[in-house]
């Protein structure tokens, strides 16, 4: 809500006023009509959302403390006892000193036994303090570790349920920054925050007890004149600290995002000798992180000294006013000295308070940033269109109907699919063809609800609206080979048997056979236990693709979607896989996307997508007879073949 | 054939350097931390001076107050001098105010100098690490998870900043204080001073123990943090697959394990430090008790004066305060040392340096020769076996073969990504190990089998950060027929592309990476399944576009579809890492062997 403080100081007065108004509106959480449609509206909405997230974040935090209240109570108790012992030990020492000084003056003689006793008490107390201190750290900081853990867990659990559209907006590096850097800031704020808060309260309490016993009212009031100024200072600074710390965290996330991308794309960078340019790009981001740190450093560097400057003013007042009063006999010398001690006692907790405020601001920033992820809602979930999902749909038969399906990607103009009307009979194989970017993958995305249709009724499976089928059941019923063959850095067996239950080795091997990758795998020294690098970097393109096919086949789902899954395999292998697929396809609804006629010729129905619509539809022979787009495509590949074969025959 | 067999086993070990090794690096790590700071020593010196001034000012305050108390006491005894003393009090007030003001200014400058310098050190270090990573030799990236490198470049550098803001200067200040106090104590009374010193070995032992333990745990903490980042980066990339396969719950559990391990290590740290720090206080308490006891006995025996004991109590307080400070900082120091270790070990990893006596390539003609090349990614799992062939300048070569035969590997070798075990590769007659590899790469335009797009816009994805005219970018896009979809985008060539380009279709991504390969007007064109995700019509158009472009350039095309390679001058048939057949399409068909078999299948 105050992240505008930074830019606010640079702009004119009018800008400042506008910002302030925006800030106030954001606090009230309403968007007045007059700014509807202006860029301010967007800004305001964002801010309102941030405020909401922060509030929810606070809720989480309070909830956490409530859940761990026993731990926290004991922790706070431990801090209090540490403080108490820190006060008691000097008193005992003081007693001994008094005794010794009396002894030295010859007034009385302390027995060696008593002296030894007291010395042992001091050591004993320090042991007790060790225990208390240990528990304090263990309980309070341990709790903040748990908080960090719990938040990270929550973050990931949310992340993994978020729809893919979220990951189109947010980069992996940014999310990594949240999970490491921001959570760390939050942990520090919570761990140290509570410790400092308790310390400050205890010490302030002790100070005030001392005050009521030893000091007169007017002097006390005089000494406390600077305190309100301190509050003002803290209040004023906290906005700056917040805004600037936010910048630091943001630029760090940029950095992380850049590095993550750079390393992931290092093969391209090296192939195209872009290292120097990348270094230059990185440097820019690195520098902006540096600039943000410097700006942050500046407020931080001025904050603490100013705070102690104001608190020193208490001394000054005491020195001047108290001194004069004492000279005139208005107060006693003892009272003057006592006031001195009193201020000394207050200075430390006040500096704690300063640190506390600072930590809190940083924690708040991080909490808001984390909240943006934790309180994000998935776009796709059961019961999204108001109707409850049907119970246990079981194994679907795979009759799919499209009724006037239209779709556009969120935040993009233009319909990718528009007015799609067709039906896929259960157990048949349908092929999707079309130019690059004609919407074939989109089709598959919609069927799996990776993206969601606009209205109910556009896609039905077995007569159920697709949004009425529970998401998990729907996806359980679909075997899918993605176009970009993604594999995890685990063993090959893990990647093929990729499911919660896992599969017996036989089935894994079987699936590998069907997808014709078994032979390859067996040639690796570690066979199915071969560990893959990230994204399967240590496999060839065709090997990756066939492992992805195996991963889909093993599922034995009634609906199978193969998205251009033979693009990287040689013709011989393709042929063999197709033959294997013929068995697999029996009794299954199969949707094959491909650019190669050879892959799809046998399909029961071929759908040609063009200009967001179905341009042609029918069997291979029908479409060839039609003499349209498909026929042209077929001929194009046929001509090649004749040319080659002709050439070869001659 | 070959065995990929590296993957995770190797990569994870990267984050688990043995404790033995750690110990060896111990002293070096500290030296490294200081090394980063060395260029800024004047700043640190200045900051140290300011900090000392601040400490001095702190000491002046009680002094002024003490004077005031004396004055008041004096006035109370001699009421006559009250006027004079009033003005003295005002004077003292002014001095006090001045002091506070000076503290404010000095406080600001010292804190700012330290923070700013630290930020600069971190920036420089990060820059250095990143630059180094850009030059790392290629196989390193095969076995290093992305998240691990990200952690080092971003998080580990960040982790040592506190070393410079809080520790370094205070360390010197505290050491000065300690030394000063020790000298004074010995000057006052040797016996009592020795009593205080008795506890020093105790402290030393505790510190050493703590260091050993803390080091181990910190090393693991950093490794676990890296593990979290590794997990995240991989699983965010694979999110679609996780969801499509309903693996959310399993993955939640997996992440919970990683996350929990991190928690456990952090908890261990709390235990270790929770004992160490209070333990030092016990030591301090023992010292106090010793002084009181010995001193008390001394007083009883009239061997020591009360004043001496009193002074010693004060001094032992002053002795232990900086020690406590150091203890508190020790945590930061250990954590920073571990991070600097991790950074240094990365900085020590080999780069793909050019050989010292490398030959100038000059204008590249585009001749490539493989002479008896043997290559394996790991051990002796040969991927290429005795491969020999020559590509003449301007020749159009096609490589075909079953999947996993080693086609992509040949490309990687031409670009100098891996070192071959036997044989030699020549470019324009010069051995590849003796030329400036980056110069060579600049002359080669590659379309990789795995497409990668960067965050930015369409234009920067084509020309990358090279200085290339927009017109040329456009022309390249037109040649590969990418212009068709680009022109349909709202902002055309300026249309933003998100990370990895996930909002484009696979074919569109491939077209962009194709355009990227030809826009630089390369002498050698390498196309690894460059049109695998492209429809037949588009491919036809690309082929027509390329025909002119390929003229006079060396080109190596890998494809499975005959339509793509039909125009090649010569076809190499790669079979199980060997070149089984080579010749033109007609020749190979006439040979009626492997090639013939493969392609009579395709169109039978
Ligand atoms: N980085 C790597 N580390 C270890 N092994 C690898 C690596 N890259 C490839 N391999 C192995 O080397 C062999 C040859 O792979 P390569 O990518 O060269 O095949 P390819 O001929 O291009 O196949 P495709 O047509 O499927 O792309 C394969 O068995 C593969 O598993
Ligand atoms: N996540 C997304 N957000 C926005 N637009 C997208 C997204 N994914 C795809 N598009 C756009 O939608 C159109 C259709 O994409 P789709 O991936 O369905 O094409 P395709 O038919 O599968 O093409 P290809 O043959 O290249 O795989 C393309 O113009 C693409 O740019
Ligand atoms: Mg697609
Ligand atoms: Mg390949």
Coordinates of C-alpha atoms in Angstrom, one line a residue, chain A residues 167-591:
Chain A
X167 CA 2.9 -20.3 -15.2
X168 CA 2.6 -18.5 -18.4
X169 CA 2.7 -15.3 -16.4
X170 CA 5.2 -16.1 -13.7
X171 CA 8.7 -17.4 -14.3
X172 CA 10.3 -20.2 -12.4
X173 CA 13.1 -18.0 -11.2
X174 CA 10.6 -15.6 -9.6
X175 CA 8.9 -18.4 -7.8
X176 CA 12.2 -19.7 -6.6
X177 CA 13.1 -16.3 -5.2
X178 CA 9.8 -16.3 -3.3
X179 CA 10.6 -19.8 -1.9
X180 CA 14.1 -18.9 -0.8
X181 CA 14.7 -15.2 -0.4
X182 CA 11.3 -13.9 0.7
X183 CA 10.6 -16.8 3.0
X184 CA 13.9 -16.2 4.7
X185 CA 13.0 -12.5 5.3
X186 CA 9.7 -13.7 6.7
X187 CA 11.4 -16.2 9.0
X188 CA 13.8 -13.5 10.3
X189 CA 11.0 -11.1 10.9
X190 CA 9.0 -13.6 12.9
X191 CA 11.8 -15.2 14.8
X192 CA 13.7 -12.1 15.7
X193 CA 10.6 -10.0 15.8
X194 CA 9.0 -11.9 18.7
X195 CA 12.3 -12.1 20.6
X196 CA 12.8 -8.3 20.2
X197 CA 9.3 -7.5 21.0
X198 CA 9.4 -9.5 24.3
X199 CA 12.8 -8.1 25.2
X200 CA 11.6 -4.6 24.6
X201 CA 8.5 -5.1 26.6
X202 CA 10.3 -6.6 29.5
X203 CA 12.9 -4.0 29.6
X204 CA 10.4 -1.2 29.2
X205 CA 8.4 -2.8 32.0
X206 CA 11.4 -2.9 34.2
X207 CA 12.2 0.6 33.4
X208 CA 8.7 1.8 34.2
X209 CA 8.7 0.0 37.5
X210 CA 11.9 1.7 38.4
X211 CA 10.4 5.0 37.3
X212 CA 7.3 4.7 39.5
X213 CA 9.5 3.9 42.5
X214 CA 12.2 6.5 42.1
X215 CA 11.1 9.5 40.0
X216 CA 8.8 12.5 40.3
X217 CA 6.2 13.1 37.7
X218 CA 7.3 16.4 36.1
X219 CA 10.8 15.1 35.4
X220 CA 9.4 11.9 34.0
X221 CA 7.2 13.7 31.7
X222 CA 10.0 16.0 30.6
X223 CA 12.2 13.0 29.9
X224 CA 9.4 11.4 27.8
X225 CA 9.0 14.4 25.5
X226 CA 11.1 12.8 22.7
X227 CA 9.1 9.6 22.8
X228 CA 6.2 10.7 20.6
X229 CA 8.7 12.0 18.1
X230 CA 10.2 8.6 18.0
X231 CA 6.9 7.1 17.2
X232 CA 6.5 9.7 14.4
X233 CA 9.9 8.9 13.1
X234 CA 9.3 5.2 13.1
X235 CA 6.0 5.7 11.4
X236 CA 7.5 7.9 8.7
X237 CA 10.4 5.6 8.1
X238 CA 8.4 2.4 8.0
X239 CA 6.9 3.4 4.7
X240 CA 10.2 4.1 3.1
X241 CA 11.8 0.9 4.5
X242 CA 8.9 -1.0 3.1
X243 CA 8.9 0.5 -0.3
X244 CA 12.6 0.1 -0.7
X245 CA 12.9 -3.3 0.7
X246 CA 10.1 -4.3 -1.7
X247 CA 12.3 -3.0 -4.5
X248 CA 15.2 -5.1 -3.2
X249 CA 13.2 -8.2 -3.2
X250 CA 11.7 -7.5 -6.6
X251 CA 15.0 -7.0 -8.2
X252 CA 16.3 -10.1 -6.6
X253 CA 13.5 -12.0 -8.1
X254 CA 14.4 -10.5 -11.5
X255 CA 17.9 -11.7 -11.0
X256 CA 16.8 -15.2 -10.1
X257 CA 14.5 -15.3 -13.0
X258 CA 17.2 -14.1 -15.4
X259 CA 19.7 -16.6 -14.1
X260 CA 17.2 -19.5 -14.3
X261 CA 16.4 -18.7 -17.9
X262 CA 20.0 -18.2 -18.8
X263 CA 21.1 -21.6 -17.4
X264 CA 18.1 -23.4 -18.9
X265 CA 18.9 -21.9 -22.3
X266 CA 22.7 -22.2 -22.1
X267 CA 22.8 -24.5 -25.0
X268 CA 21.3 -21.9 -27.3
X269 CA 23.4 -19.2 -25.8
X270 CA 26.6 -21.1 -26.4
X271 CA 25.6 -22.2 -29.9
X272 CA 24.9 -18.6 -30.8
X273 CA 27.8 -17.1 -28.9
X274 CA 25.6 -14.9 -26.8
X275 CA 27.6 -15.2 -23.6
X276 CA 28.9 -11.6 -23.7
X277 CA 25.4 -10.2 -24.4
X278 CA 24.0 -12.3 -21.7
X279 CA 26.6 -11.0 -19.3
X280 CA 25.7 -7.5 -20.2
X281 CA 22.0 -8.2 -19.7
X282 CA 22.7 -9.8 -16.4
X283 CA 24.8 -6.9 -15.4
X284 CA 21.9 -4.5 -15.9
X285 CA 19.7 -6.5 -13.6
X286 CA 22.5 -7.0 -11.2
X287 CA 23.0 -3.3 -11.1
X288 CA 19.4 -2.5 -10.6
X289 CA 19.5 -4.9 -7.6
X290 CA 22.5 -3.0 -6.4
X291 CA 20.8 0.4 -6.8
X292 CA 17.8 -0.9 -4.9
X293 CA 20.1 -2.2 -2.2
X294 CA 21.8 1.2 -2.0
X295 CA 18.6 3.0 -1.7
X296 CA 17.5 0.6 1.0
X297 CA 20.9 1.0 2.7
X298 CA 20.4 4.8 2.8
X299 CA 17.1 4.7 4.7
X300 CA 18.4 2.0 7.0
X301 CA 21.6 3.8 7.7
X302 CA 19.7 6.9 8.6
X303 CA 16.9 5.2 10.5
X304 CA 18.8 3.8 13.4
X305 CA 21.1 6.7 14.2
X306 CA 18.1 9.1 14.0
X307 CA 16.2 6.9 16.4
X308 CA 19.0 7.0 18.9
X309 CA 19.5 10.7 18.3
X310 CA 16.0 11.4 19.4
X311 CA 16.3 9.1 22.3
X312 CA 19.6 10.9 23.3
X313 CA 17.5 14.0 23.5
X314 CA 16.0 12.6 26.7
X315 CA 19.5 12.7 28.2
X316 CA 19.8 16.2 27.1
X317 CA 16.6 17.3 28.6
X318 CA 17.5 15.6 31.8
X319 CA 20.9 17.2 31.8
X320 CA 19.6 20.7 31.3
X321 CA 16.3 20.6 33.1
X322 CA 17.2 18.1 35.7
X323 CA 20.5 19.7 36.3
X324 CA 19.1 23.1 36.8
X325 CA 16.3 21.7 39.0
X326 CA 18.8 19.8 41.1
X327 CA 21.0 22.9 41.5
X328 CA 18.1 24.8 42.7
X329 CA 17.2 22.0 45.0
X330 CA 13.9 21.2 43.3
X331 CA 15.0 17.6 43.0
X332 CA 17.6 15.7 44.9
X333 CA 20.9 14.7 43.5
X334 CA 19.8 11.1 44.0
X335 CA 16.8 11.6 41.8
X336 CA 19.0 13.2 39.2
X337 CA 21.2 10.1 39.1
X338 CA 18.2 7.8 39.2
X339 CA 16.8 9.5 36.1
X340 CA 20.0 9.0 34.4
X341 CA 19.8 5.2 35.1
X342 CA 16.2 5.2 34.0
X343 CA 17.0 6.6 30.6
X344 CA 19.8 4.1 30.3
X345 CA 17.3 1.4 30.8
X346 CA 15.0 2.8 28.2
X347 CA 17.5 3.3 25.4
X348 CA 18.1 -0.3 24.8
X349 CA 14.5 -1.5 24.4
X350 CA 13.9 1.5 22.2
X351 CA 16.6 0.5 19.9
X352 CA 15.1 -3.0 20.0
X353 CA 11.9 -1.4 19.0
X354 CA 13.6 0.2 16.0
X355 CA 15.0 -3.1 14.9
X356 CA 11.7 -4.7 15.4
X357 CA 9.9 -2.2 13.3
X358 CA 12.4 -2.7 10.6
X359 CA 12.1 -6.4 10.7
X360 CA 8.3 -6.2 10.6
X361 CA 8.4 -4.0 7.6
X362 CA 10.6 -6.4 5.7
X363 CA 8.5 -9.3 6.8
X364 CA 5.4 -7.5 5.7
X365 CA 6.8 -6.9 2.2
X366 CA 7.7 -10.6 1.9
X367 CA 4.4 -11.7 3.3
X368 CA 2.6 -9.6 0.7
X369 CA 4.7 -11.1 -2.1
X370 CA 4.2 -14.6 -0.9
X371 CA 0.5 -13.9 -0.4
X372 CA 0.3 -13.1 -4.1
X373 CA 1.1 -16.8 -4.8
X374 CA -0.5 -18.4 -1.8
X375 CA -3.8 -16.6 -2.2
X376 CA -3.9 -17.0 -6.0
X377 CA -6.9 -19.0 -7.1
X378 CA -6.7 -21.7 -9.7
X379 CA -8.8 -21.0 -12.8
X380 CA -9.8 -24.5 -13.2
X381 CA -11.4 -26.5 -10.4
X382 CA -14.3 -28.8 -9.8
X383 CA -17.7 -27.2 -9.7
X384 CA -16.4 -24.1 -11.4
X385 CA -19.6 -23.4 -13.2
X386 CA -21.8 -23.8 -10.2
X387 CA -22.9 -27.4 -10.6
X388 CA -21.4 -30.0 -8.4
X389 CA -19.2 -32.6 -10.2
X390 CA -20.8 -35.9 -10.8
X391 CA -19.9 -38.6 -8.5
X392 CA -17.6 -41.5 -9.6
X393 CA -17.8 -41.3 -13.3
X394 CA -15.7 -44.4 -13.4
X395 CA -14.1 -45.4 -16.7
X396 CA -15.4 -43.3 -19.5
X397 CA -16.2 -44.9 -22.8
X398 CA -14.8 -41.9 -24.7
X399 CA -17.7 -40.5 -26.7
X400 CA -16.7 -36.9 -27.1
X401 CA -18.9 -34.1 -28.5
X402 CA -18.0 -30.6 -29.3
X403 CA -20.9 -28.2 -29.5
X404 CA -20.1 -24.9 -30.9
X405 CA -16.9 -24.8 -29.1
X406 CA -15.1 -21.5 -29.1
X407 CA -12.0 -20.7 -27.2
X408 CA -9.5 -17.9 -26.7
X409 CA -6.6 -17.8 -24.4
X410 CA -6.9 -15.6 -21.4
X411 CA -5.5 -12.1 -21.9
X412 CA -5.2 -12.7 -25.7
X413 CA -7.4 -11.4 -28.4
X414 CA -8.8 -13.6 -31.1
X415 CA -10.5 -16.9 -31.0
X416 CA -8.2 -19.8 -31.6
X417 CA -11.1 -22.2 -32.0
X418 CA -14.5 -20.9 -33.1
X419 CA -17.6 -22.8 -33.8
X420 CA -16.2 -26.3 -33.6
X421 CA -19.0 -28.9 -34.0
X422 CA -18.1 -32.5 -34.2
X423 CA -18.4 -35.8 -32.4
X424 CA -15.9 -38.5 -31.7
X425 CA -17.4 -42.0 -31.4
X426 CA -16.1 -44.2 -28.6
X427 CA -13.3 -46.5 -29.6
X428 CA -12.5 -44.6 -32.8
X429 CA -9.3 -42.9 -33.8
X430 CA -9.5 -39.3 -34.9
X431 CA -6.7 -37.4 -36.4
X432 CA -6.2 -33.7 -36.1
X433 CA -4.2 -31.9 -38.8
X434 CA -3.7 -28.3 -39.6
X435 CA -1.0 -25.7 -40.1
X436 CA 1.4 -24.6 -37.5
X437 CA -0.5 -22.7 -34.8
X438 CA -3.9 -23.8 -36.0
X439 CA -5.1 -24.9 -32.6
X440 CA -4.4 -28.6 -32.4
X441 CA -2.6 -28.6 -29.1
X442 CA -5.2 -26.2 -27.8
X443 CA -7.8 -28.8 -28.6
X444 CA -5.9 -31.3 -26.5
X445 CA -5.5 -28.7 -23.7
X446 CA -9.2 -28.2 -23.6
X447 CA -10.0 -31.9 -23.4
X448 CA -7.7 -32.3 -20.4
X449 CA -8.9 -29.0 -18.9
X450 CA -5.4 -27.6 -18.9
X451 CA -7.3 -24.6 -20.1
X452 CA -11.0 -24.2 -19.6
X453 CA -13.8 -23.7 -22.0
X454 CA -15.8 -20.5 -21.7
X455 CA -19.3 -22.0 -21.2
X456 CA -20.8 -25.2 -20.1
X457 CA -22.0 -27.6 -22.8
X458 CA -19.2 -26.9 -25.3
X459 CA -17.5 -30.2 -24.7
X460 CA -19.2 -33.3 -23.4
X461 CA -17.7 -36.7 -22.7
X462 CA -20.1 -39.6 -22.5
X463 CA -22.8 -37.1 -22.3
X464 CA -21.5 -35.4 -19.3
X465 CA -20.4 -31.8 -19.6
X466 CA -16.6 -31.9 -19.3
X467 CA -16.7 -29.5 -16.4
X468 CA -19.0 -31.8 -14.5
X469 CA -16.5 -34.6 -14.5
X470 CA -14.2 -34.4 -11.5
X471 CA -10.9 -33.0 -12.7
X472 CA -8.9 -35.9 -11.3
X473 CA -11.3 -38.5 -12.9
X474 CA -11.1 -36.7 -16.2
X475 CA -7.4 -36.7 -16.3
X476 CA -7.3 -40.3 -15.1
X477 CA -9.3 -41.2 -18.2
X478 CA -6.9 -39.6 -20.6
X479 CA -3.4 -40.8 -21.6
X480 CA -1.4 -38.0 -23.0
X481 CA 1.8 -37.6 -24.9
X482 CA 2.8 -33.9 -24.9
X483 CA 4.3 -32.2 -27.9
X484 CA 7.3 -31.1 -25.9
X485 CA 8.5 -34.3 -24.5
X486 CA 9.1 -33.4 -20.9
X487 CA 10.9 -35.9 -18.6
X488 CA 12.0 -35.6 -15.0
X489 CA 15.5 -36.1 -13.7
X490 CA 14.7 -39.5 -12.2
X491 CA 15.2 -43.0 -13.5
X492 CA 13.7 -44.1 -16.8
X493 CA 11.4 -46.6 -14.9
X494 CA 10.1 -43.7 -12.8
X495 CA 9.4 -41.7 -15.8
X496 CA 7.5 -44.4 -17.6
X497 CA 5.5 -45.5 -14.5
X498 CA 4.7 -41.9 -13.7
X499 CA 1.7 -42.2 -11.5
X500 CA 0.8 -42.1 -7.8
X501 CA 0.3 -45.8 -7.5
X502 CA 3.3 -46.8 -9.7
X503 CA 3.4 -49.8 -11.9
X504 CA 5.0 -53.2 -11.7
X505 CA 8.2 -53.5 -13.6
X506 CA 6.6 -55.9 -16.2
X507 CA 4.1 -53.3 -17.2
X508 CA 6.8 -50.7 -17.5
X509 CA 8.8 -52.9 -19.7
X510 CA 5.7 -53.7 -21.7
X511 CA 4.9 -50.1 -22.3
X512 CA 8.5 -49.6 -23.3
X513 CA 8.2 -52.4 -25.8
X514 CA 5.0 -51.0 -27.3
X515 CA 6.6 -47.6 -27.8
X516 CA 9.6 -49.3 -29.2
X517 CA 12.1 -47.8 -26.8
X518 CA 12.8 -51.1 -25.0
X519 CA 15.7 -52.0 -27.1
X520 CA 17.4 -48.6 -26.6
X521 CA 16.9 -48.7 -22.9
X522 CA 18.3 -52.2 -22.6
X523 CA 21.5 -51.0 -24.3
X524 CA 22.1 -48.5 -21.5
X525 CA 24.4 -49.9 -18.9
X526 CA 21.8 -49.3 -16.2
X527 CA 18.8 -50.1 -18.3
X528 CA 15.6 -48.9 -16.7
X529 CA 17.5 -47.5 -13.7
X530 CA 19.3 -45.1 -15.9
X531 CA 19.1 -41.7 -14.3
X532 CA 18.0 -38.9 -16.6
X533 CA 19.4 -35.4 -16.5
X534 CA 17.0 -32.5 -16.2
X535 CA 14.4 -32.6 -19.0
X536 CA 16.1 -35.8 -20.1
X537 CA 19.1 -34.1 -21.5
X538 CA 21.1 -37.2 -21.8
X539 CA 18.7 -38.9 -24.2
X540 CA 18.3 -38.4 -27.9
X541 CA 15.2 -36.6 -29.2
X542 CA 13.6 -39.8 -30.3
X543 CA 14.4 -41.7 -27.1
X544 CA 12.7 -38.9 -25.1
X545 CA 9.7 -38.9 -27.3
X546 CA 9.2 -42.7 -27.1
X547 CA 9.6 -42.7 -23.3
X548 CA 6.8 -40.1 -23.3
X549 CA 4.7 -42.4 -25.4
X550 CA 5.4 -45.3 -23.0
X551 CA 4.4 -43.1 -20.1
X552 CA 1.0 -42.5 -21.8
X553 CA 0.4 -46.1 -22.9
X554 CA 1.0 -47.6 -19.5
X555 CA -2.0 -45.7 -18.2
X556 CA -4.4 -47.8 -20.2
X557 CA -6.9 -45.0 -20.3
X558 CA -10.0 -45.0 -22.5
X559 CA -8.9 -41.8 -24.2
X560 CA -5.5 -41.4 -25.7
X561 CA -4.1 -38.1 -27.0
X562 CA -1.0 -38.2 -29.0
X563 CA 0.3 -34.7 -29.7
X564 CA 2.7 -34.9 -32.6
X565 CA 4.4 -37.7 -30.8
X566 CA 6.3 -39.2 -33.7
X567 CA 7.9 -36.1 -35.1
X568 CA 11.4 -37.1 -33.8
X569 CA 11.5 -40.7 -34.7
X570 CA 12.8 -42.3 -37.9
X571 CA 10.4 -43.8 -40.4
X572 CA 11.1 -47.4 -39.4
X573 CA 10.5 -46.8 -35.8
X574 CA 7.4 -44.8 -36.6
X575 CA 6.0 -47.7 -38.6
X576 CA 6.6 -50.1 -35.8
X577 CA 5.1 -47.9 -33.2
X578 CA 2.1 -47.3 -35.4
X579 CA 1.6 -51.1 -35.7
X580 CA 1.8 -51.4 -32.0
X581 CA -0.6 -48.6 -31.6
X582 CA -3.1 -50.4 -33.8
X583 CA -3.6 -52.9 -31.0
X584 CA -3.6 -50.3 -28.4
X585 CA -6.2 -48.2 -30.2
X586 CA -8.7 -51.0 -30.2
X587 CA -11.5 -50.1 -27.8
X588 CA -10.0 -46.7 -27.1
X589 CA -10.8 -43.3 -28.3
X590 CA -7.6 -42.0 -29.8
X591 CA -6.8 -38.5 -30.9

